[in-house]
Amino acid sequence: MIFTGTSVCGGTAVAPALLYAPAELAVRRERLSTADVSAELERYEQAVAQAGRELEELRARFAGEHEAQGKIFDAHREILEDEEIVAAIRLAISEEKKCCAWAVESVCQMYAGLFEQLEDPLLRERSADVRDVGGRLLRACLGAAQVSLARLPRPCILVAHDLLPSDTAALDRENVLGIVTEVGGATCHSAIIARSYDIPAVLGVAHITERIRDGEELVLDADQGQVISSPTPAQRESFQRLREEGLVRRAQAAQWRDRPCRSRDGVEIAVGLNVADPTPGELEALGSAADFIGLFRTEFLYMGRDRLPTEEEQFQRYKALLLRAGDKPVTLRTLDIGADKPLSCYPRPREENPALGLRGLRLCLADRELFRAQLRAALRASVYGRLQIMFPMVGGVEDFMAARSVVEEVEEELRRERVSFREGLPLGAMIEVPSAALMAGALAARADFASIGTNDLSQYLLAADRTNPEVAPCCQSFHPAVFRLIQLAVSAFSDAGKPISVCGELGGEPLSTAVLVGLGIRKLSMSLSRISGVKMLLARHSVPELEALAEQVCASSTAEEVSACLRGRIT
């Protein structure tokens, strides 16, 4: 039987299934007597202390090499100590007379449910963090044993309805050869950890836990987003060979990480990093593996807090990154939030169609004070490094020129205040709305640079919500229409002598980078884990060869034709 889902980390695995579900905890739902309230409040404080110790131990395991995983437990500590959640639990015990476990369960379910209603996938994933912390607290309240995936008896493909952040962060990396879940997408914790550990993973495979047995042999073809149960001997042998070849390729690719990125005929391609709150590993790579920061997502400064960050707070964070980057360019993307990315510190009315609503640059232009505070901080920090500013969700020339005028107003304001900033700061546009790609010629006459966000560009071009499992298969990033539109934008900026890069998922997928270089792209920005594979692949092909490939791709009629073309000609 073949199951399909969303591939979030490519590769192949052949192993028995390990069906996993967290332990069911029985909660007594009886009202307390007034005399018992104090004891239950004390039990809650003890549970918080125990959960805090566990999180500290987990955090210590990931210090340094796996800092991104460690930050999951920093976020969990914040939830554990969140004033609103703590107050709500204590109130449920003292006023509603619920026992400690019942209070924790009900309050955490309520807050997780609130996050689940949000449109933005990144914020919606916070519900998993709340449930994770709630489960940890609940177990501490009940004195139940901890279930862990840190040490498993044999190699397996982990299959679950869902995985909590702490499940994925503490995985037994030696024995978990693949991950399959019934829910989740490209932005969830399971996806982030799978990519970080380079574990093949397919998520969003509906009802698979009901249709396979624990220990049943599986083939996980994460390149195609497929899971095969009870494979034939021929299938097993074929995919086992693919797995072994993939492991060899990964080992070979690792040797390319710190080398310059060049095509076989010596054409240089600049490789950059996409970062949010940069990890030590990412910052270290900036001096060796990466040439620049192509996308600095500033939203992380606004998330998980009850008030907006001040201009000074933003200035200090931007300054610190620029100082660490040294002479490497840093492209700061201005705030990319909106009705589909609601923040607790910036409440907005709910919209019927948030993906097409007030978001990104549109929101910043509608709230000039929010926009000006960020621009002031960025301009003040610009004297400490090579900063560029890029605007998200640019619909066309009018949007870009409106944003540029706000920058000029802020610059004039800083001059009057005798505050230093770097004059002539490069200003660029994200090309992720089809109208911007079609008007790239006019944009190139006004913008200093551009970067193509292929995730949203594919979504809007193909009219398919990439976060909706029902239509996600329709959001085909390898669709020839996507490459044709990219070709238009690249040609316009190249003709104008302006730099253009790709910072979306296509920019870190080795097969698609071959096409992008063939289309004329000479700057790619991606996550750190993708750099080695991209460098190795591009080194094997000449630019004329890739140009011929890109021409064939753009002449294709379907995404299937493009995939077949790439897999037949790119190694």
Coordinates of C-alpha atoms in Angstrom, one line a residue:
M1 CA 0.0 0.0 0.0
I2 CA 1.3 3.5 -0.9
F3 CA 0.6 6.5 1.3
T4 CA 1.3 10.1 0.3
G5 CA 2.1 13.3 2.2
T6 CA 4.3 16.3 2.2
S7 CA 8.0 15.9 2.0
V8 CA 9.8 18.2 4.4
C9 CA 13.2 16.6 4.2
G10 CA 14.3 14.4 1.3
G11 CA 15.9 11.0 1.4
T12 CA 15.1 7.3 1.6
A13 CA 14.7 4.9 4.5
V14 CA 13.8 1.2 4.8
A15 CA 13.0 -0.1 8.3
P16 CA 10.2 -1.4 10.6
A17 CA 7.6 1.1 11.8
L18 CA 7.6 2.3 15.3
L19 CA 4.1 3.5 16.1
Y20 CA 4.4 6.1 18.8
A21 CA 1.8 7.9 20.9
P22 CA 2.4 9.8 24.2
A23 CA 1.2 8.1 27.3
E24 CA -2.5 8.7 28.2
L25 CA -2.7 10.5 31.6
A26 CA -5.9 10.0 33.7
V27 CA -7.0 13.3 35.3
R28 CA -9.4 13.4 38.3
R29 CA -12.1 16.0 37.6
E30 CA -13.5 16.5 41.0
R31 CA -13.9 19.8 42.8
L32 CA -11.6 20.6 45.7
S33 CA -12.8 21.5 49.2
T34 CA -11.6 24.9 50.4
A35 CA -9.2 23.1 52.8
D36 CA -7.4 21.4 49.9
V37 CA -6.7 24.5 47.8
S38 CA -3.4 25.4 49.5
A39 CA -2.1 21.9 49.1
E40 CA -3.0 21.9 45.4
L41 CA -1.4 25.3 44.8
E42 CA 1.8 23.9 46.4
R43 CA 1.6 20.8 44.2
Y44 CA 1.4 23.1 41.2
E45 CA 4.5 25.0 42.3
Q46 CA 6.4 21.7 42.8
A47 CA 5.3 20.6 39.3
V48 CA 6.5 23.9 37.8
A49 CA 9.9 23.4 39.5
Q50 CA 10.2 19.8 38.2
A51 CA 9.3 20.8 34.7
G52 CA 11.8 23.7 34.9
R53 CA 14.6 21.3 35.9
E54 CA 13.7 19.0 33.0
L55 CA 13.8 21.8 30.5
E56 CA 17.1 23.0 31.8
E57 CA 18.6 19.6 31.4
L58 CA 17.2 19.3 27.9
R59 CA 18.5 22.8 27.1
A60 CA 22.0 21.9 28.2
R61 CA 22.1 18.9 25.9
F62 CA 21.8 21.2 22.8
A63 CA 24.1 24.0 23.8
G64 CA 26.5 24.8 21.0
E65 CA 26.2 22.4 18.0
H66 CA 22.4 22.1 18.0
E67 CA 21.5 25.6 19.3
A68 CA 18.3 25.7 17.2
Q69 CA 16.9 22.7 19.0
G70 CA 17.9 24.1 22.3
K71 CA 15.9 27.3 21.6
I72 CA 12.8 25.1 21.5
F73 CA 13.3 24.5 25.2
D74 CA 13.9 28.2 25.8
A75 CA 10.5 28.9 24.3
H76 CA 9.0 26.1 26.5
R77 CA 10.5 27.8 29.6
E78 CA 8.9 31.1 28.6
I79 CA 5.5 29.3 28.3
L80 CA 6.0 27.6 31.7
E81 CA 6.6 31.0 33.3
D82 CA 4.1 33.0 31.2
E83 CA 2.3 35.3 33.6
E84 CA -1.1 34.9 32.0
I85 CA -1.0 31.1 31.9
V86 CA 0.4 30.9 35.5
A87 CA -2.4 33.2 36.7
A88 CA -5.1 31.3 34.9
I89 CA -3.9 28.0 36.4
R90 CA -3.7 29.4 39.9
L91 CA -7.2 31.0 39.5
A92 CA -8.6 27.6 38.3
I93 CA -7.3 26.0 41.4
S94 CA -8.2 28.7 43.9
E95 CA -11.5 30.0 42.5
E96 CA -12.8 27.1 40.4
K97 CA -11.6 24.5 43.0
K98 CA -10.0 22.4 40.3
C99 CA -7.2 20.1 41.3
C100 CA -3.7 20.9 40.1
A101 CA -3.8 18.4 37.2
W102 CA -7.3 19.4 36.0
A103 CA -6.4 23.1 36.2
V104 CA -3.2 22.6 34.1
E105 CA -5.0 20.4 31.6
S106 CA -8.0 22.8 31.0
V107 CA -5.9 26.0 30.9
C108 CA -3.3 24.6 28.5
Q109 CA -5.9 23.2 26.3
M110 CA -7.6 26.6 26.1
Y111 CA -4.4 28.4 25.1
A112 CA -3.4 25.7 22.6
G113 CA -6.9 26.0 21.1
L114 CA -6.4 29.7 20.7
F115 CA -3.2 29.3 18.8
E116 CA -4.7 26.5 16.6
Q117 CA -7.3 29.0 15.3
L118 CA -4.6 31.4 13.9
E119 CA -4.1 31.4 10.1
D120 CA -0.3 31.8 10.1
P121 CA 1.3 28.3 10.1
L122 CA 4.3 29.5 12.2
L123 CA 2.1 30.9 15.0
R124 CA -0.3 28.0 14.7
E125 CA 2.6 25.7 15.5
R126 CA 2.8 27.4 18.9
S127 CA -0.2 25.3 19.9
A128 CA 2.2 22.3 19.9
D129 CA 4.5 24.1 22.3
V130 CA 1.7 24.9 24.7
R131 CA 0.5 21.3 24.6
D132 CA 4.0 20.0 25.1
V133 CA 4.5 22.2 28.2
G134 CA 1.1 21.3 29.4
G135 CA 1.8 17.6 29.1
R136 CA 5.1 18.0 30.9
L137 CA 3.4 19.9 33.8
L138 CA 0.5 17.4 33.9
R139 CA 2.9 14.5 34.2
A140 CA 4.7 16.3 37.0
C141 CA 1.4 16.9 38.8
L142 CA 0.5 13.2 38.6
G143 CA 3.9 11.8 39.3
A144 CA 3.9 9.9 36.0
A145 CA 7.0 8.5 34.3
Q146 CA 8.5 10.3 31.4
V147 CA 8.2 8.7 27.9
S148 CA 11.2 9.4 25.7
L149 CA 12.4 8.8 22.2
A150 CA 15.9 9.5 23.1
R151 CA 17.0 5.8 23.3
L152 CA 15.4 3.3 21.0
P153 CA 16.2 -0.4 20.8
R154 CA 16.6 -0.7 17.0
P155 CA 16.6 1.2 13.7
C156 CA 13.0 2.3 12.8
I157 CA 10.8 4.7 10.9
L158 CA 9.0 6.7 13.5
V159 CA 5.2 6.9 12.8
A160 CA 2.9 9.1 14.9
H161 CA -0.2 11.2 14.6
D162 CA 1.9 14.1 15.7
L163 CA 5.2 14.7 17.5
L164 CA 5.6 17.2 20.2
P165 CA 8.6 19.6 20.0
S166 CA 10.4 17.8 22.9
D167 CA 9.8 14.5 21.2
T168 CA 11.6 15.6 18.0
A169 CA 14.3 17.6 19.7
A170 CA 15.4 14.6 21.8
L171 CA 15.2 11.9 19.0
D172 CA 17.6 9.0 19.0
R173 CA 19.4 10.1 15.8
E174 CA 21.1 6.8 15.4
N175 CA 18.0 4.7 15.3
V176 CA 15.3 7.0 13.8
L177 CA 15.9 6.6 10.1
G178 CA 12.8 8.4 9.0
I179 CA 9.7 10.3 10.3
V180 CA 6.1 10.0 9.2
T181 CA 3.2 11.9 10.9
E182 CA -0.5 12.3 10.1
V183 CA -0.4 16.1 10.7
G184 CA 2.1 18.9 10.2
G185 CA 3.7 20.8 7.4
A186 CA 6.9 22.5 6.3
T187 CA 7.0 24.9 9.2
C188 CA 6.2 22.6 12.1
H189 CA 8.8 21.6 14.7
S190 CA 9.0 18.1 13.3
A191 CA 10.0 19.5 9.9
I192 CA 12.5 21.9 11.4
I193 CA 14.2 19.2 13.4
A194 CA 14.1 16.7 10.6
R195 CA 15.9 19.1 8.3
S196 CA 18.4 20.0 11.0
Y197 CA 19.2 16.4 11.6
D198 CA 18.9 15.5 7.9
I199 CA 16.3 12.8 8.7
P200 CA 14.0 11.9 5.7
A201 CA 10.5 13.0 6.7
V202 CA 7.0 13.0 5.2
L203 CA 4.2 14.7 7.1
G204 CA 0.5 15.0 6.7
V205 CA 0.0 11.3 5.8
A206 CA -3.7 10.9 6.7
H207 CA -4.8 8.0 8.9
I208 CA -1.5 6.1 8.5
T209 CA -1.4 5.1 12.2
E210 CA -4.7 3.2 11.7
R211 CA -3.6 1.4 8.6
I212 CA -0.2 0.0 9.5
R213 CA 1.0 -2.2 12.3
D214 CA 3.8 -1.6 14.8
G215 CA 6.9 -3.4 13.4
E216 CA 5.6 -3.6 9.9
E217 CA 8.3 -2.9 7.3
L218 CA 8.1 0.4 5.6
V219 CA 9.8 2.2 2.7
L220 CA 10.0 5.9 3.1
D221 CA 10.6 7.7 -0.1
A222 CA 10.8 11.3 1.2
D223 CA 11.9 12.6 -2.2
Q224 CA 8.5 11.8 -3.6
G225 CA 6.5 12.2 -0.4
Q226 CA 5.5 8.6 -0.3
V227 CA 5.4 5.7 2.3
I228 CA 5.2 2.1 1.1
S229 CA 4.0 -0.5 3.6
S230 CA 5.0 -4.1 3.3
P231 CA 7.2 -3.6 0.3
T232 CA 8.0 -6.4 -2.1
P233 CA 11.6 -7.8 -2.1
A234 CA 12.3 -5.9 -5.3
Q235 CA 11.1 -2.6 -3.8
R236 CA 13.0 -3.2 -0.6
E237 CA 16.2 -3.8 -2.5
S238 CA 15.7 -0.9 -4.8
F239 CA 15.1 1.6 -2.0
Q240 CA 17.8 0.2 0.2
R241 CA 20.2 0.9 -2.7
L242 CA 18.8 4.4 -3.0
R243 CA 19.3 5.0 0.7
E244 CA 22.9 3.8 0.6
E245 CA 23.6 6.0 -2.4
G246 CA 22.0 8.9 -0.6
L247 CA 24.2 8.4 2.4
V248 CA 27.3 8.4 0.2
R249 CA 26.1 11.6 -1.5
R250 CA 25.6 13.3 1.9
A251 CA 29.0 12.3 3.0
Q252 CA 30.5 13.7 -0.3
A253 CA 28.4 16.9 0.0
A254 CA 29.7 17.6 3.5
Q255 CA 33.2 18.1 2.0
W256 CA 31.9 21.0 -0.1
R257 CA 30.4 23.0 2.8
D258 CA 33.3 25.5 3.2
R259 CA 34.4 25.6 -0.5
P260 CA 33.6 28.5 -2.8
C261 CA 30.5 27.8 -4.9
R262 CA 31.4 27.6 -8.6
S263 CA 30.1 25.8 -11.7
R264 CA 32.2 23.3 -13.5
D265 CA 33.4 26.0 -15.9
G266 CA 34.4 28.4 -13.0
V267 CA 31.4 30.7 -12.8
E268 CA 31.0 31.9 -9.2
I269 CA 27.6 31.7 -7.5
A270 CA 27.2 33.6 -4.2
V271 CA 25.6 31.5 -1.5
G272 CA 23.8 33.1 1.5
L273 CA 21.9 32.2 4.6
N274 CA 18.3 32.6 5.6
V275 CA 18.1 33.3 9.3
A276 CA 15.8 34.5 12.0
D277 CA 17.5 34.6 15.4
P278 CA 20.9 33.3 14.2
T279 CA 22.4 30.4 15.9
P280 CA 26.1 30.2 16.7
G281 CA 26.5 27.6 14.0
E282 CA 24.9 29.9 11.4
L283 CA 27.1 32.8 12.5
E284 CA 30.2 30.6 12.3
A285 CA 29.2 29.5 8.8
L286 CA 29.0 33.1 7.7
G287 CA 32.8 33.2 7.8
S288 CA 33.3 30.0 5.9
A289 CA 30.3 28.3 4.2
A290 CA 28.2 31.4 3.3
D291 CA 29.0 34.7 1.6
F292 CA 26.2 36.8 3.0
I293 CA 22.9 36.8 4.9
G294 CA 20.3 36.9 2.1
L295 CA 17.2 37.0 4.4
F296 CA 17.1 38.2 7.9
R297 CA 13.6 37.6 9.2
T298 CA 12.8 40.3 11.7
E299 CA 9.5 38.9 12.9
F300 CA 11.2 36.8 15.6
L301 CA 11.7 40.1 17.6
Y302 CA 7.9 40.5 17.7
M303 CA 6.8 37.0 18.6
G304 CA 6.0 35.5 22.0
R305 CA 5.7 38.9 23.8
D306 CA 2.9 41.1 25.1
R307 CA 4.3 44.4 23.8
L308 CA 5.9 45.6 20.7
P309 CA 9.7 45.8 20.7
T310 CA 11.0 49.3 21.1
E311 CA 13.2 51.0 18.6
E312 CA 16.1 50.7 20.9
E313 CA 15.6 46.9 21.4
Q314 CA 15.5 46.5 17.6
F315 CA 18.6 48.6 17.1
Q316 CA 20.6 46.6 19.6
R317 CA 19.6 43.3 17.9
Y318 CA 20.4 44.6 14.4
K319 CA 23.7 46.1 15.5
A320 CA 24.8 42.8 17.2
L321 CA 24.1 40.9 14.0
L322 CA 25.9 43.4 11.8
L323 CA 28.9 43.4 14.0
R324 CA 29.0 39.6 13.9
A325 CA 28.6 39.6 10.1
G326 CA 31.6 41.9 9.7
D327 CA 32.1 42.7 6.0
K328 CA 29.4 40.2 4.9
P329 CA 26.2 41.8 3.5
V330 CA 23.1 41.4 5.6
T331 CA 19.7 41.8 3.9
L332 CA 17.1 42.8 6.5
R333 CA 13.5 42.0 5.5
T334 CA 11.1 44.5 7.1
L335 CA 8.3 43.2 9.2
D336 CA 6.3 40.5 7.4
I337 CA 3.2 40.0 9.6
G338 CA -0.4 40.7 9.0
A339 CA -3.9 39.2 9.4
D340 CA -2.5 35.7 8.6
K341 CA 0.4 36.2 11.1
P342 CA -1.2 37.7 14.1
L343 CA 0.9 38.7 17.1
S344 CA -0.3 38.9 20.7
C345 CA 1.6 42.2 21.0
Y346 CA -0.2 43.6 17.9
P347 CA -3.8 42.4 17.7
R348 CA -5.6 42.8 14.4
P349 CA -9.1 42.2 13.2
R350 CA -9.6 38.7 11.7
E351 CA -10.0 38.7 7.9
E352 CA -12.0 36.4 5.8
N353 CA -9.1 35.8 3.3
P354 CA -5.9 36.7 5.2
A355 CA -3.5 35.4 2.6
L356 CA -4.8 38.2 0.4
G357 CA -5.3 40.7 3.1
L358 CA -3.4 43.4 5.0
R359 CA 0.0 41.8 5.5
G360 CA 3.7 42.5 4.9
L361 CA 4.5 45.9 3.3
R362 CA 0.8 46.7 3.0
L363 CA 0.4 46.6 6.8
C364 CA 3.6 48.6 7.4
L365 CA 2.4 51.3 5.0
A366 CA -1.0 51.3 6.8
D367 CA 0.7 51.7 10.2
R368 CA 3.5 54.2 9.5
E369 CA 4.6 54.4 13.2
L370 CA 5.2 50.7 13.4
F371 CA 7.1 50.9 10.1
R372 CA 9.1 54.0 11.0
A373 CA 10.3 52.5 14.4
Q374 CA 11.8 49.5 12.6
L375 CA 13.3 51.7 9.9
R376 CA 14.9 54.0 12.4
A377 CA 16.4 51.1 14.2
A378 CA 17.7 49.6 11.0
L379 CA 19.2 52.8 9.7
R380 CA 20.9 53.6 13.0
A381 CA 22.4 50.1 13.0
S382 CA 23.6 50.4 9.4
V383 CA 26.8 52.1 10.4
Y384 CA 28.0 48.9 12.0
G385 CA 28.0 46.7 8.8
R386 CA 26.9 46.2 5.3
L387 CA 23.1 46.4 5.7
Q388 CA 20.5 46.2 2.9
I389 CA 16.8 46.7 3.5
M390 CA 14.2 44.6 1.6
F391 CA 10.4 45.0 1.6
P392 CA 8.1 41.9 1.6
M393 CA 4.9 41.5 -0.4
V394 CA 5.6 44.3 -2.9
G395 CA 2.7 44.3 -5.3
G396 CA 4.3 46.7 -7.8
V397 CA 6.0 50.0 -8.4
E398 CA 3.6 52.0 -6.2
D399 CA 4.2 49.8 -3.2
F400 CA 8.0 50.0 -3.6
M401 CA 8.0 53.8 -4.1
A402 CA 5.8 54.4 -1.1
A403 CA 8.2 52.3 1.1
R404 CA 11.2 54.2 -0.3
S405 CA 9.5 57.5 0.5
V406 CA 9.1 56.4 4.1
V407 CA 12.8 55.5 4.3
E408 CA 13.7 58.9 2.9
E409 CA 11.5 60.6 5.5
V410 CA 13.2 58.7 8.3
E411 CA 16.6 59.5 6.9
E412 CA 15.8 63.2 6.9
E413 CA 14.5 62.9 10.5
L414 CA 17.8 61.3 11.6
R415 CA 19.8 64.0 9.9
R416 CA 17.9 66.7 11.8
E417 CA 18.6 64.8 15.0
R418 CA 22.3 64.4 14.0
V419 CA 22.0 60.6 14.3
S420 CA 24.5 58.7 12.2
F421 CA 23.4 56.2 9.5
R422 CA 24.9 54.9 6.3
E423 CA 23.9 57.1 3.3
G424 CA 22.7 55.4 0.1
L425 CA 21.6 52.2 1.8
P426 CA 20.5 49.7 -0.8
L427 CA 16.7 49.1 -0.9
G428 CA 15.2 46.0 -2.5
A429 CA 12.0 44.3 -3.2
M430 CA 10.8 40.8 -2.5
I431 CA 9.3 39.4 -5.6
E432 CA 6.7 37.0 -4.3
V433 CA 3.5 38.4 -5.8
P434 CA 3.0 37.6 -9.5
S435 CA 2.2 41.3 -10.3
A436 CA 5.7 42.2 -9.1
A437 CA 7.3 39.6 -11.3
L438 CA 5.3 40.8 -14.3
M439 CA 6.4 44.4 -13.5
A440 CA 10.0 43.5 -12.8
G441 CA 11.3 45.8 -15.5
A442 CA 9.7 48.9 -13.9
L443 CA 10.8 47.7 -10.4
A444 CA 14.3 47.2 -11.6
A445 CA 14.5 50.8 -12.7
R446 CA 13.7 51.9 -9.1
A447 CA 15.0 49.2 -6.8
D448 CA 18.6 48.6 -6.0
F449 CA 18.1 44.8 -5.9
A450 CA 15.5 42.1 -5.6
S451 CA 15.1 38.7 -4.1
I452 CA 12.5 36.1 -5.2
G453 CA 10.4 34.5 -2.5
T454 CA 9.5 31.3 -4.3
N455 CA 7.2 29.9 -1.6
D456 CA 4.6 32.6 -1.8
L457 CA 5.2 33.2 -5.5
S458 CA 4.2 29.6 -6.2
Q459 CA 1.2 29.8 -3.9
Y460 CA -0.2 33.0 -5.5
L461 CA 0.6 32.0 -9.0
L462 CA -1.0 28.6 -8.7
A463 CA -3.9 29.8 -6.5
A464 CA -3.2 27.0 -3.9
D465 CA -2.7 27.5 -0.2
R466 CA 0.6 25.7 0.6
T467 CA -0.5 25.4 4.3
N468 CA -3.8 23.6 3.4
P469 CA -3.2 19.8 3.2
E470 CA -6.3 19.5 0.8
V471 CA -4.7 21.7 -1.9
A472 CA -1.0 21.7 -1.0
P473 CA -0.2 19.1 -3.8
C474 CA -1.5 21.8 -6.2
C475 CA 1.2 24.2 -5.0
Q476 CA 3.8 22.7 -7.3
S477 CA 7.1 24.6 -6.9
F478 CA 8.5 22.7 -10.0
H479 CA 5.6 23.9 -12.1
P480 CA 7.0 25.3 -15.4
A481 CA 4.8 28.5 -14.9
V482 CA 6.9 29.2 -11.7
F483 CA 10.2 29.0 -13.6
R484 CA 8.8 31.1 -16.5
L485 CA 7.8 33.8 -14.1
I486 CA 11.2 33.7 -12.4
Q487 CA 12.8 34.0 -15.8
L488 CA 10.9 37.2 -16.5
A489 CA 12.1 38.8 -13.2
V490 CA 15.7 37.6 -13.7
S491 CA 15.8 39.0 -17.2
A492 CA 14.5 42.4 -16.2
F493 CA 16.9 42.9 -13.3
S494 CA 19.9 41.5 -15.3
D495 CA 19.1 43.9 -18.2
A496 CA 19.1 46.8 -15.7
G497 CA 22.4 45.7 -14.2
K498 CA 20.8 45.1 -10.8
P499 CA 21.4 42.1 -8.6
I500 CA 18.6 39.5 -8.1
S501 CA 18.7 36.5 -5.9
V502 CA 16.4 33.7 -4.8
C503 CA 15.7 33.2 -1.0
G504 CA 12.7 30.8 -1.2
E505 CA 12.7 27.0 -0.8
L506 CA 13.7 26.6 -4.5
G507 CA 16.9 28.4 -3.7
G508 CA 18.1 25.6 -1.4
E509 CA 16.8 22.6 -3.4
P510 CA 19.8 21.3 -5.4
L511 CA 17.7 20.2 -8.5
S512 CA 16.0 23.6 -8.7
T513 CA 19.1 25.6 -8.2
A514 CA 20.5 24.0 -11.3
V515 CA 17.5 25.6 -13.2
L516 CA 17.9 28.9 -11.4
V517 CA 21.5 29.2 -12.3
G518 CA 20.6 28.3 -15.9
L519 CA 18.0 31.2 -15.8
G520 CA 20.8 33.7 -14.8
I521 CA 20.6 33.7 -11.0
R522 CA 24.0 34.2 -9.4
K523 CA 23.0 34.6 -5.8
L524 CA 21.1 32.0 -3.8
S525 CA 20.1 32.1 -0.1
M526 CA 19.1 29.1 1.9
S527 CA 19.2 27.3 5.3
L528 CA 22.6 26.2 6.4
S529 CA 21.8 22.5 6.0
R530 CA 21.2 22.9 2.3
I531 CA 24.5 24.6 1.4
S532 CA 26.7 21.6 0.9
G533 CA 24.4 19.8 -1.4
V534 CA 23.9 22.8 -3.6
K535 CA 27.6 23.5 -3.9
M536 CA 28.4 19.9 -4.8
L537 CA 25.7 19.7 -7.5
L538 CA 26.5 23.1 -9.2
A539 CA 30.2 22.1 -9.3
R540 CA 29.4 19.2 -11.5
H541 CA 27.7 21.2 -14.3
S542 CA 28.8 24.0 -16.6
V543 CA 26.6 27.2 -17.1
P544 CA 25.9 26.4 -20.8
E545 CA 24.7 23.0 -19.7
L546 CA 22.4 24.6 -17.1
E547 CA 21.1 27.2 -19.5
A548 CA 20.1 24.4 -21.9
L549 CA 18.4 22.6 -19.0
A550 CA 16.5 25.8 -18.0
E551 CA 15.3 26.3 -21.5
Q552 CA 13.9 22.8 -21.6
V553 CA 12.3 23.2 -18.2
C554 CA 10.5 26.5 -19.3
A555 CA 9.3 24.7 -22.4
S556 CA 7.7 21.9 -20.4
S557 CA 4.0 21.6 -19.9
T558 CA 3.6 20.1 -16.5
A559 CA 5.4 19.8 -13.1
E560 CA 5.8 16.1 -13.8
E561 CA 7.7 16.8 -17.0
V562 CA 10.0 19.2 -15.2
S563 CA 10.8 16.7 -12.5
A564 CA 11.5 14.0 -15.1
C565 CA 13.7 16.3 -17.0
L566 CA 15.7 17.3 -13.9
R567 CA 16.1 13.8 -12.6
G568 CA 17.2 12.6 -16.0
R569 CA 19.9 15.2 -16.6
I570 CA 21.1 16.4 -13.1
T571 CA 23.3 14.3 -10.9

